[in-house]
Coordinates of C-alpha atoms and ligand atoms in Angstrom, one line a residue:
M1 CA 5.7 -39.1 -88.7
T2 CA 6.9 -38.1 -91.7
S3 CA 10.0 -36.7 -92.5
I4 CA 12.3 -35.0 -95.6
T5 CA 15.5 -36.2 -96.6
A6 CA 17.2 -33.2 -96.8
A7 CA 19.7 -33.7 -100.2
S8 CA 16.7 -34.0 -102.7
M9 CA 14.9 -30.5 -101.8
K10 CA 15.8 -27.8 -103.9
T11 CA 15.0 -23.9 -101.9
K12 CA 12.4 -21.9 -103.8
L13 CA 13.8 -17.4 -103.4
L14 CA 10.7 -16.2 -103.6
R15 CA 10.0 -12.0 -102.9
T16 CA 6.9 -9.9 -101.7
R17 CA 4.8 -9.8 -103.8
P18 CA 0.4 -10.8 -103.4
E19 CA 1.6 -14.1 -105.1
D20 CA 4.4 -14.6 -103.2
I21 CA 3.1 -14.4 -99.6
S22 CA 0.6 -16.8 -100.6
E23 CA 2.5 -19.3 -101.9
A24 CA 4.6 -19.3 -98.9
G25 CA 1.2 -19.3 -97.0
R26 CA 0.3 -22.5 -98.7
L27 CA 3.3 -24.1 -98.1
L28 CA 2.8 -23.7 -95.0
S29 CA -0.3 -24.1 -94.4
A30 CA 0.7 -27.7 -95.7
G31 CA 2.6 -28.3 -93.4
Q32 CA 6.2 -27.3 -95.4
V33 CA 8.9 -25.6 -93.6
V34 CA 9.5 -21.4 -94.8
A35 CA 12.2 -19.0 -93.8
I36 CA 10.4 -15.7 -93.6
P37 CA 11.8 -12.1 -92.8
T38 CA 11.3 -10.2 -89.4
E39 CA 12.3 -6.9 -88.4
T40 CA 14.7 -9.0 -86.2
V41 CA 16.2 -11.3 -87.6
Y42 CA 14.8 -14.2 -90.4
G43 CA 12.9 -17.0 -88.7
L44 CA 12.1 -20.4 -89.8
A45 CA 8.6 -21.0 -89.9
A46 CA 6.1 -23.6 -89.5
N47 CA 2.9 -24.1 -88.6
A48 CA 3.0 -24.2 -84.3
L49 CA -0.5 -26.8 -83.7
D50 CA 1.4 -29.3 -86.8
E51 CA 3.9 -31.6 -84.3
D52 CA 5.2 -33.2 -87.8
A53 CA 5.8 -29.8 -89.0
V54 CA 7.9 -28.2 -85.8
L55 CA 9.6 -31.4 -86.3
R56 CA 10.9 -29.6 -89.9
I57 CA 12.4 -26.7 -88.1
F58 CA 14.2 -29.1 -85.6
E59 CA 15.7 -31.1 -88.3
A60 CA 16.5 -28.3 -90.6
K61 CA 18.4 -25.9 -87.9
G62 CA 19.9 -29.0 -86.0
R63 CA 18.7 -28.2 -83.0
P64 CA 18.2 -29.4 -79.4
Q65 CA 14.9 -30.3 -78.5
D66 CA 14.9 -29.5 -75.5
N67 CA 15.0 -25.5 -76.7
P68 CA 11.5 -24.2 -77.4
L69 CA 9.9 -22.0 -80.5
I70 CA 8.4 -18.8 -80.1
V71 CA 5.1 -18.6 -81.5
H72 CA 4.2 -15.6 -83.6
I73 CA 0.5 -14.2 -84.9
S74 CA -0.4 -11.5 -86.4
A75 CA -2.6 -9.9 -83.5
P76 CA -2.9 -9.3 -80.2
E77 CA -6.8 -10.9 -79.6
Q78 CA -5.0 -14.5 -80.8
L79 CA -3.2 -14.6 -77.7
E80 CA -6.8 -15.5 -76.1
Q81 CA -6.4 -19.2 -78.7
L82 CA -3.0 -20.0 -77.2
A83 CA -2.5 -18.9 -73.6
E84 CA -4.3 -18.4 -70.2
E85 CA -3.7 -16.8 -67.0
L86 CA -3.4 -14.1 -69.2
S87 CA -2.8 -10.8 -66.6
P88 CA -3.4 -7.0 -67.3
A89 CA 0.5 -7.0 -67.4
V90 CA 0.3 -8.9 -70.2
W91 CA -2.1 -7.1 -72.6
Q92 CA 0.0 -3.8 -71.3
M93 CA 3.2 -4.9 -72.5
A94 CA 1.1 -6.2 -75.8
E95 CA 0.0 -2.2 -75.9
H96 CA 3.1 -1.3 -75.7
F97 CA 5.2 -3.0 -77.5
W98 CA 3.1 -4.9 -80.1
P99 CA 3.0 -5.3 -83.1
G100 CA 7.2 -5.4 -82.1
P101 CA 10.5 -7.2 -81.1
L102 CA 8.8 -8.6 -77.5
T103 CA 8.3 -12.1 -76.5
M104 CA 6.2 -12.6 -74.5
V105 CA 6.5 -15.8 -72.1
V106 CA 2.7 -17.4 -70.3
K107 CA 0.6 -20.0 -69.3
K108 CA 0.3 -22.5 -72.5
K109 CA -3.2 -23.8 -73.8
A110 CA -3.0 -27.7 -74.7
R111 CA -3.5 -27.6 -78.4
I112 CA 0.2 -25.6 -78.2
P113 CA 1.8 -29.1 -79.1
N114 CA 4.9 -30.2 -76.7
R115 CA 7.2 -30.2 -79.5
T116 CA 6.7 -26.6 -79.9
S117 CA 7.4 -25.6 -76.3
A118 CA 9.9 -28.2 -75.7
G119 CA 7.7 -29.8 -73.0
L120 CA 7.6 -26.8 -70.7
D121 CA 3.5 -25.6 -69.6
T122 CA 4.5 -21.9 -71.0
V123 CA 5.0 -20.4 -74.3
G124 CA 6.9 -17.4 -76.1
I125 CA 4.6 -15.9 -77.9
R126 CA 5.5 -12.7 -80.3
M127 CA 3.3 -10.2 -83.1
P128 CA 6.0 -8.8 -85.5
A129 CA 6.3 -5.7 -86.7
H130 CA 7.6 -6.7 -90.5
P131 CA 4.7 -6.6 -92.9
V132 CA 5.5 -9.3 -94.6
A133 CA 5.8 -11.7 -91.4
R134 CA 2.4 -10.4 -90.4
A135 CA 0.8 -11.1 -94.1
I136 CA 2.7 -14.7 -94.2
I137 CA 0.5 -15.2 -90.9
D138 CA -2.7 -14.4 -92.6
A139 CA -2.0 -15.9 -95.6
A140 CA -0.8 -19.6 -93.7
G141 CA -4.1 -18.4 -91.8
V142 CA -2.4 -20.2 -88.3
P143 CA 0.0 -19.4 -85.5
L144 CA 3.8 -20.1 -87.1
A145 CA 6.1 -21.6 -84.6
A146 CA 9.7 -19.7 -86.4
P147 CA 13.3 -19.8 -84.3
S148 CA 16.2 -18.1 -86.0
A149 CA 16.9 -19.2 -89.4
N150 CA 20.4 -20.2 -88.7
T151 CA 21.7 -23.7 -88.5
S152 CA 21.5 -24.4 -84.2
G153 CA 24.8 -22.7 -82.6
K154 CA 25.8 -20.0 -85.7
P155 CA 24.6 -16.3 -85.6
S156 CA 21.1 -14.9 -86.5
P157 CA 20.9 -14.5 -90.9
T158 CA 19.8 -11.0 -90.9
T159 CA 19.5 -10.9 -95.0
A160 CA 17.8 -13.6 -96.7
R161 CA 21.5 -14.3 -98.7
D162 CA 22.8 -15.8 -95.4
V163 CA 19.7 -17.9 -94.4
L164 CA 20.6 -19.8 -97.6
D165 CA 23.7 -20.3 -96.6
D166 CA 22.3 -22.1 -94.1
M167 CA 19.3 -23.8 -95.3
N168 CA 20.6 -24.4 -99.0
G169 CA 18.6 -27.6 -99.7
K170 CA 17.0 -28.0 -96.6
V171 CA 13.6 -25.7 -97.0
P172 CA 11.2 -25.4 -99.6
A173 CA 11.5 -21.8 -99.9
I174 CA 13.1 -18.6 -98.4
V175 CA 10.8 -15.3 -98.8
D176 CA 13.4 -12.3 -99.2
G177 CA 12.1 -9.3 -97.6
G178 CA 14.7 -7.3 -97.1
A179 CA 18.1 -6.6 -94.4
C180 CA 16.4 -6.8 -90.9
S181 CA 16.0 -3.8 -89.5
V182 CA 16.2 -4.6 -86.1
G183 CA 19.5 -7.3 -86.2
V184 CA 19.3 -9.1 -83.0
E185 CA 16.5 -11.4 -81.9
S186 CA 13.4 -10.2 -79.6
T187 CA 13.2 -9.3 -76.1
V188 CA 12.1 -12.2 -74.3
V189 CA 10.0 -11.2 -71.3
D190 CA 8.8 -14.1 -68.7
M191 CA 5.2 -12.5 -67.2
T192 CA 3.9 -15.9 -65.5
G193 CA 5.3 -14.3 -62.2
D194 CA 4.5 -11.2 -59.9
Y195 CA 6.2 -8.5 -62.7
P196 CA 8.6 -8.6 -65.5
Q197 CA 11.7 -10.7 -65.9
I198 CA 14.3 -10.4 -68.9
L199 CA 15.2 -13.9 -70.3
R200 CA 17.6 -12.7 -73.4
P201 CA 17.5 -8.7 -73.4
G202 CA 16.6 -7.2 -76.9
A203 CA 15.7 -3.8 -78.8
I204 CA 12.7 -3.4 -76.0
T205 CA 15.0 -2.4 -73.2
E206 CA 15.1 -2.5 -69.3
E207 CA 14.5 0.8 -69.6
M208 CA 11.5 0.7 -71.9
I209 CA 9.9 -1.7 -70.4
A210 CA 10.2 0.3 -66.6
E211 CA 8.7 3.6 -67.9
A212 CA 6.3 1.4 -69.3
M213 CA 5.0 -1.2 -66.9
G214 CA 7.0 -0.2 -63.6
A215 CA 8.9 -2.3 -61.9
V216 CA 11.1 -4.8 -64.4
S217 CA 14.0 -7.4 -63.7
T218 CA 16.6 -8.6 -66.0
D219 CA 17.8 -12.5 -65.1
R220 CA 21.5 -12.2 -64.8
A221 CA 22.7 -14.9 -66.9
T222 CA 22.0 -13.0 -69.3
L223 CA 24.9 -10.7 -68.7
E224 CA 26.9 -13.2 -66.7
G225 CA 26.6 -16.4 -68.4
L226 CA 25.1 -19.2 -66.2
S227 CA 26.4 -20.2 -63.2
D228 CA 26.9 -24.1 -62.2
D229 CA 24.2 -24.0 -60.1
A230 CA 21.7 -21.6 -61.2
R231 CA 18.2 -22.6 -62.2
V232 CA 18.2 -22.2 -66.4
R233 CA 15.1 -20.0 -66.8
S234 CA 15.3 -19.9 -70.5
P235 CA 16.8 -23.4 -71.8
G236 CA 18.4 -21.0 -74.5
M237 CA 20.6 -19.8 -71.6
K238 CA 22.7 -23.0 -71.7
Y239 CA 23.5 -23.4 -75.5
R240 CA 27.0 -21.5 -76.9
H241 CA 25.3 -19.1 -79.4
Y242 CA 26.2 -16.6 -81.7
A243 CA 29.2 -18.5 -82.4
P244 CA 31.6 -17.8 -85.8
K245 CA 34.3 -20.5 -86.6
A246 CA 37.1 -18.4 -85.2
P247 CA 37.5 -17.5 -81.5
V248 CA 35.3 -14.0 -80.3
I249 CA 38.1 -12.0 -78.2
L250 CA 35.9 -9.3 -76.3
F251 CA 38.0 -5.9 -75.3
E252 CA 34.8 -4.3 -73.1
G253 CA 35.8 -0.4 -71.5
A254 CA 35.2 3.0 -73.1
P255 CA 35.7 3.2 -76.9
N256 CA 39.0 4.6 -76.7
D257 CA 40.7 2.2 -73.9
T258 CA 39.8 -1.2 -76.7
F259 CA 41.0 0.6 -79.2
E260 CA 44.2 0.8 -77.5
A261 CA 44.7 -2.4 -76.0
I262 CA 43.6 -4.3 -79.2
L263 CA 45.8 -2.7 -81.7
A264 CA 49.0 -3.9 -79.0
Q265 CA 47.3 -7.6 -79.6
M266 CA 47.7 -7.4 -83.1
D267 CA 50.5 -9.4 -84.0
Q268 CA 49.7 -12.5 -84.7
P269 CA 48.6 -12.7 -88.6
W270 CA 45.2 -13.1 -89.6
T271 CA 43.3 -11.5 -87.6
G272 CA 40.5 -10.1 -87.1
V273 CA 38.8 -7.1 -86.1
L274 CA 35.3 -5.9 -85.3
C275 CA 35.7 -2.6 -84.1
F276 CA 33.5 1.4 -84.2
E277 CA 33.5 3.3 -87.2
E278 CA 35.8 5.8 -85.4
Y279 CA 38.6 3.3 -85.3
Y280 CA 38.7 1.6 -88.7
S281 CA 41.2 3.6 -90.4
A282 CA 43.8 3.6 -88.2
I283 CA 43.4 -0.2 -87.4
R284 CA 43.6 -1.5 -91.3
E285 CA 46.5 0.9 -92.4
S286 CA 48.1 -0.4 -88.9
K287 CA 47.9 -4.4 -88.9
S288 CA 45.2 -5.6 -90.3
R289 CA 42.9 -6.2 -93.3
L290 CA 40.3 -8.2 -92.4
V291 CA 38.3 -4.9 -90.4
Y292 CA 34.8 -4.3 -90.3
S293 CA 33.0 -1.7 -88.5
L294 CA 29.8 -1.8 -86.6
G295 CA 29.0 1.8 -86.9
Y296 CA 30.3 4.6 -84.7
S297 CA 31.0 3.5 -80.8
W298 CA 27.3 5.7 -79.9
D299 CA 25.3 4.5 -82.6
H300 CA 23.6 1.5 -80.8
A301 CA 21.2 0.5 -83.6
E302 CA 23.6 0.4 -85.7
H303 CA 25.5 -1.8 -84.0
A304 CA 23.1 -4.7 -83.5
R305 CA 22.0 -4.4 -87.1
R306 CA 25.2 -5.4 -88.2
L307 CA 26.6 -7.5 -85.7
F308 CA 25.4 -11.1 -87.3
A309 CA 26.2 -10.4 -90.6
L310 CA 29.1 -9.5 -89.9
L311 CA 30.3 -12.6 -87.5
R312 CA 29.4 -14.3 -90.7
R313 CA 31.4 -12.5 -92.7
F314 CA 34.3 -13.8 -90.5
D315 CA 33.1 -17.5 -91.6
R316 CA 34.0 -16.7 -95.1
T317 CA 38.0 -15.7 -94.5
R318 CA 40.9 -17.4 -93.2
A319 CA 40.1 -15.4 -89.6
K320 CA 42.4 -17.6 -86.8
R321 CA 40.7 -15.3 -84.5
I322 CA 38.2 -11.8 -84.3
L323 CA 39.0 -8.7 -81.2
V324 CA 36.1 -7.3 -80.6
Q325 CA 35.5 -4.0 -79.4
C326 CA 32.8 -4.5 -76.9
P327 CA 29.8 -1.6 -77.4
R328 CA 29.1 -0.1 -73.9
V329 CA 27.1 -2.5 -71.6
H330 CA 23.8 -0.5 -71.4
G331 CA 20.6 0.7 -72.0
A332 CA 19.6 -0.3 -76.1
N333 CA 22.8 -2.0 -76.1
A334 CA 22.4 -4.4 -74.4
G335 CA 21.1 -7.2 -76.8
T336 CA 23.9 -6.4 -78.5
V337 CA 26.3 -6.8 -75.6
N338 CA 24.4 -10.3 -74.1
R339 CA 25.1 -12.0 -78.4
L340 CA 28.8 -10.9 -78.1
R341 CA 29.7 -12.1 -74.2
K342 CA 27.9 -14.9 -75.4
A343 CA 29.8 -15.2 -78.7
A344 CA 32.7 -14.8 -76.2
G345 CA 32.0 -17.6 -74.0
F346 CA 31.2 -14.8 -71.5
Q347 CA 34.9 -13.7 -70.9
S348 CA 36.1 -10.6 -71.9
V349 CA 39.5 -8.8 -71.3
D350 CA 38.6 -5.6 -68.9
C351 CA 40.3 -2.6 -70.3
K352 CA 38.7 -0.1 -67.5
K353 CA 41.8 0.5 -65.8
G354 CA 40.1 1.0 -62.6
R355 CA 38.0 3.6 -62.9
R356 CA 34.6 4.8 -64.3
V357 CA 34.6 7.4 -66.7
I358 CA 31.1 9.0 -67.3
G359 CA 29.9 11.6 -70.0
V360 CA 27.4 13.5 -69.2
T361 CA 25.1 16.0 -71.9
G362 CA 22.2 17.4 -73.1
R363 CA 20.3 20.7 -74.3
S364 CA 21.5 24.7 -71.9
G365 CA 19.0 24.6 -69.4
S366 CA 18.5 20.8 -69.4
G367 CA 20.4 20.6 -65.7
K368 CA 23.5 18.7 -66.2
S369 CA 25.8 21.4 -64.1
L370 CA 23.1 20.1 -61.5
L371 CA 23.9 16.4 -61.9
S372 CA 27.6 16.7 -62.4
Q373 CA 27.7 19.3 -59.2
R374 CA 26.2 16.2 -56.9
L375 CA 28.8 13.7 -58.5
E376 CA 31.6 16.0 -57.6
Q377 CA 29.9 16.3 -54.1
M378 CA 30.5 12.6 -54.4
G379 CA 34.5 12.8 -54.6
A380 CA 34.1 12.8 -58.4
Q381 CA 36.7 14.6 -60.1
V382 CA 34.3 16.6 -62.6
L383 CA 35.9 17.9 -66.2
D384 CA 33.7 20.7 -68.0
A385 CA 34.3 21.0 -71.3
D386 CA 33.7 24.7 -71.5
K387 CA 35.6 25.2 -68.9
I388 CA 38.6 23.7 -71.2
Y389 CA 38.0 25.1 -73.7
A390 CA 38.6 29.1 -72.5
E391 CA 41.6 27.7 -70.2
L392 CA 42.9 26.4 -74.2
L393 CA 42.1 30.0 -75.3
K394 CA 44.4 31.4 -72.9
Q395 CA 47.4 29.7 -73.5
D396 CA 50.4 29.4 -76.6
C397 CA 48.9 25.6 -77.2
P398 CA 48.5 23.7 -80.5
M399 CA 44.3 24.9 -80.3
T400 CA 45.6 28.4 -80.3
R401 CA 48.4 27.7 -83.2
M402 CA 46.3 25.9 -85.4
L403 CA 43.6 28.1 -85.0
D404 CA 46.3 31.4 -85.3
H405 CA 47.5 29.2 -88.4
H406 CA 44.2 28.9 -90.2
F407 CA 42.3 32.5 -89.2
P408 CA 44.9 34.5 -89.2
G409 CA 44.7 37.7 -86.8
V410 CA 42.2 36.0 -85.0
W411 CA 44.5 35.4 -81.6
K412 CA 46.4 38.5 -80.8
D413 CA 49.1 39.0 -78.2
G414 CA 47.8 35.9 -75.9
V415 CA 43.6 37.1 -76.5
L416 CA 41.0 36.1 -78.9
D417 CA 39.3 38.1 -80.7
R418 CA 36.2 35.8 -80.5
R419 CA 34.3 38.7 -82.6
K420 CA 36.5 38.3 -85.5
L421 CA 35.7 34.6 -85.2
A422 CA 32.8 34.4 -85.1
G423 CA 32.0 36.7 -88.4
I424 CA 34.7 34.4 -90.5
V425 CA 32.4 31.1 -89.6
F426 CA 29.3 32.6 -89.3
S427 CA 28.6 32.2 -93.2
D428 CA 31.2 29.8 -93.9
P429 CA 30.5 26.1 -93.2
E430 CA 33.7 25.0 -94.0
A431 CA 35.1 27.4 -91.9
L432 CA 32.8 26.2 -89.1
R433 CA 34.1 22.9 -89.3
I434 CA 37.3 23.7 -89.3
L435 CA 36.8 25.3 -86.5
N436 CA 35.2 22.5 -85.2
L437 CA 37.1 20.6 -85.9
I438 CA 40.2 22.3 -83.7
T439 CA 38.4 23.3 -80.4
H440 CA 36.8 19.3 -80.7
S441 CA 40.1 17.5 -81.4
Q442 CA 42.2 20.4 -78.7
V443 CA 39.8 20.0 -75.9
K444 CA 38.4 15.8 -76.2
A445 CA 43.3 15.5 -77.0
R446 CA 43.0 17.5 -72.9
M447 CA 40.8 15.8 -71.0
H448 CA 42.1 12.2 -72.4
Y449 CA 45.6 13.2 -70.8
I450 CA 44.0 14.5 -67.3
T451 CA 41.9 11.1 -66.9
A452 CA 44.3 9.0 -68.0
H453 CA 47.0 10.8 -65.5
S454 CA 44.0 11.1 -62.8
E455 CA 43.9 8.7 -59.8
S456 CA 40.2 9.7 -59.4
P457 CA 38.2 6.3 -59.2
L458 CA 35.0 8.5 -60.8
I459 CA 36.0 10.9 -63.6
V460 CA 33.0 12.9 -64.8
L461 CA 33.5 14.6 -68.4
D462 CA 30.4 17.7 -68.1
V463 CA 30.4 18.0 -72.6
P464 CA 27.3 19.8 -74.6
L465 CA 28.9 18.6 -77.2
L466 CA 29.6 15.0 -76.3
F467 CA 29.1 13.3 -79.2
E468 CA 30.0 15.5 -82.1
S469 CA 33.2 15.8 -80.6
G470 CA 33.9 12.6 -79.8
I471 CA 34.2 12.7 -76.6
D472 CA 31.9 10.3 -76.2
C473 CA 35.2 7.9 -77.3
L474 CA 36.6 8.6 -73.3
C475 CA 33.4 7.1 -72.0
D476 CA 32.6 3.9 -69.7
V477 CA 28.9 5.3 -70.3
T478 CA 27.4 7.9 -71.1
L479 CA 24.5 9.9 -70.2
A480 CA 22.3 12.8 -71.5
V481 CA 19.3 14.6 -69.8
L482 CA 17.0 16.0 -71.2
A483 CA 15.1 18.8 -70.0
D484 CA 11.0 20.1 -71.3
R485 CA 11.4 23.4 -73.2
E486 CA 9.9 25.1 -70.7
G487 CA 11.7 24.9 -67.9
S488 CA 15.0 24.7 -69.4
L489 CA 14.3 28.7 -71.6
A490 CA 13.6 29.9 -67.8
R491 CA 17.0 27.9 -66.2
I492 CA 18.5 30.1 -69.1
M493 CA 17.2 33.0 -69.3
K494 CA 17.7 33.1 -65.1
R495 CA 21.2 31.8 -65.7
D496 CA 22.5 33.8 -68.4
G497 CA 20.3 37.3 -67.8
I498 CA 19.1 37.1 -71.5
D499 CA 15.0 37.3 -72.8
R500 CA 13.3 35.2 -74.1
D501 CA 13.7 35.6 -77.8
R502 CA 17.9 34.8 -77.1
A503 CA 16.7 32.1 -74.9
E504 CA 14.6 30.6 -77.6
A505 CA 17.5 31.2 -80.3
R506 CA 19.8 28.9 -78.6
L507 CA 17.5 26.1 -77.4
N508 CA 16.2 25.8 -81.3
S509 CA 20.0 25.7 -82.6
Q510 CA 20.9 22.6 -80.3
P511 CA 19.5 18.8 -80.7
D512 CA 16.5 17.5 -80.0
D513 CA 15.4 14.4 -78.0
D514 CA 15.7 11.9 -80.2
F515 CA 19.0 12.6 -81.7
Y516 CA 20.4 11.8 -77.7
R517 CA 17.4 8.7 -77.1
Q518 CA 19.3 7.1 -80.6
R519 CA 22.7 8.0 -79.4
A520 CA 23.3 7.9 -75.4
D521 CA 23.5 5.0 -73.3
L522 CA 21.4 6.3 -70.2
L523 CA 18.7 9.0 -69.9
L524 CA 17.2 11.3 -67.3
R525 CA 14.3 13.2 -67.4
N526 CA 14.7 16.6 -65.4
G527 CA 10.5 17.2 -65.5
G528 CA 9.5 18.1 -62.5
T529 CA 10.3 20.2 -59.4
L530 CA 14.2 20.3 -58.5
A531 CA 13.4 17.9 -55.7
E532 CA 12.3 15.4 -57.7
F533 CA 14.7 15.9 -59.8
T534 CA 17.3 15.6 -57.4
E535 CA 15.5 12.7 -56.5
K536 CA 16.5 11.0 -59.6
I537 CA 19.7 12.5 -59.7
D538 CA 20.5 10.4 -56.8
L539 CA 18.6 6.7 -57.4
F540 CA 21.6 7.7 -61.1
V541 CA 23.7 7.6 -58.8
E542 CA 23.0 4.8 -56.4
K543 CA 23.1 2.5 -59.4
Y544 CA 26.1 3.5 -61.7
C545 CA 28.4 5.3 -60.0
K546 CA 28.7 3.3 -56.8
Ligands
TXA1 O1 13.3 -12.2 -82.5 C1 12.8 -13.2 -82.5 O2 12.9 -13.2 -81.6 C2 13.6 -14.3 -83.5 C3 12.3 -14.4 -84.9 C4 12.5 -14.8 -85.9 O3 11.0 -14.2 -83.9 N1 12.9 -15.7 -83.0 C5 14.0 -16.2 -82.2 O4 13.4 -17.3 -82.0 O5 14.8 -15.5 -81.8 P1 14.9 -18.7 -81.4 O6 14.3 -20.2 -81.1 O7 16.2 -18.6 -82.1 O8 15.0 -18.2 -79.8 C6 14.4 -18.4 -78.6 C7 14.1 -18.4 -77.6 C8 14.9 -19.0 -76.8 O9 16.5 -18.3 -76.0 C9 14.2 -20.0 -76.8 O10 14.9 -20.6 -75.1 C10 13.3 -19.2 -75.6 O11 13.3 -17.8 -76.3 N2 12.2 -19.7 -75.3 C11 10.9 -19.9 -75.8 N3 9.7 -20.2 -75.2 C12 10.2 -20.3 -73.8 C13 9.9 -20.0 -72.8 N4 8.4 -20.8 -72.9 N5 10.2 -20.0 -71.5 C14 11.6 -19.4 -71.7 N6 11.6 -19.1 -73.0 C15 11.6 -19.2 -73.8
MG2 MG1 18.0 -18.6 -82.3

């Protein structure tokens, strides 16, 4: 058995030109280890079928030998050479999610050495979406075993520089393919049972797999940690992971509540904070300079992209502890939240105050009011943004005073001259921006006040502009109702007594489905009949509101 002496090696940085890819391929087919970019995180790759090559990965990472590696392929057909007893569901999953951030655990063929699978009779296989990763697999001409390219226990690297920090002198080459677009590791799904089971959450979410496949479940250990007697389904669950040097203290709850809790805990020197963009300046100005932003509180994709790089950045500072605003726990954030909870040892500060605030949004005519009504029948307190705005307009309050200040003459004798105001903002984008700033912040302040003083355990904020107004920051979970265009048009025309052209114009001025898909924690589709939608609402209520 050959072994390498780490200190003697000079690490070469390769780029992604054809000659770089060829060189990476040559090193890999000669049994060497090369760090490669993928869309999730950088991987430390070696020939998956060569035990000596695979041993070098474990040595470079300092990884426990009982933690199996993921095998990377460049085309779905290559599955057959590595795995057996492949069910139709495996091919269906491959069809839906490959190439991409999905690893499937399947029964392994004997040609995969025990060292790669850590003695298990199964193996995790993934076809990455990153074109450079696939080109390198092709150049090597063999499937590549590749764990994340960090020293074991540290956060995974998402740039070549972060790989270099951990692997300089330990591997012959690193291919620099730029920053990873996803940022957290692939979703690992066990495909050996009756239905897919998620062992590690990632960018392919439970909701996405449910939509494609029907039944799916998530191992509880991914969100709660392992109980002492739990059976370990995936060896990676056992290890403390993703941890920067300073302890991570995770604050969970609505962004506004976690922000307040963090502000109250900043007295100790060298306190680092990882917070949402909305609170970045406030925290920096108040007490700490060790503050990094995860992006806007609704921006799931950005949280995942920035998370590991920022955790690593704290290691280059004198931070003694790191307070983290945890993204909302639902849907697309499952991967980010799982990594943060692991980094915090599955302990967190609960800022939820014993109640749940659900933000409901969607375009006109989507059917979101139906959802709010149903929740109201169940005893929820529903706050309707349009109604609150209308009430504020009738009062002498900060909102009407600000409107009068910025748009002189629009608020007279206790009534708003809507026509005049519309005339001003119609042709002046800056005036419209000011109008929105005033109305959004004041409706938000009102909703904040009411929710903070409410005794109700379930509060629904019905807000057409939930994300634009920042009112999502008051919510523990956000939900968007998406409806097909024809259904929405029919409902708008009927409800507001307007013709098709005006209904079309209204819909055209509102965001498209992607806007909500990128921001909302949960989506509810209103496509079929009223009965079908009502049934979906009841399922949602059963799952998230009890
Ligand atoms: O996105 C990714 O998956 C990255 C990139 C490089 O592809 N790779 C990665 O590998 O994250 P690694 O080794 O850091 O994590 C692999 C995880 C571990 O938690 C391991 O326990 C689990 O997958 N795993 C691997 N094979 C398994 C198997 N046969 N059964 C159960 N879990 C398995
Ligand atoms: Mg890893």
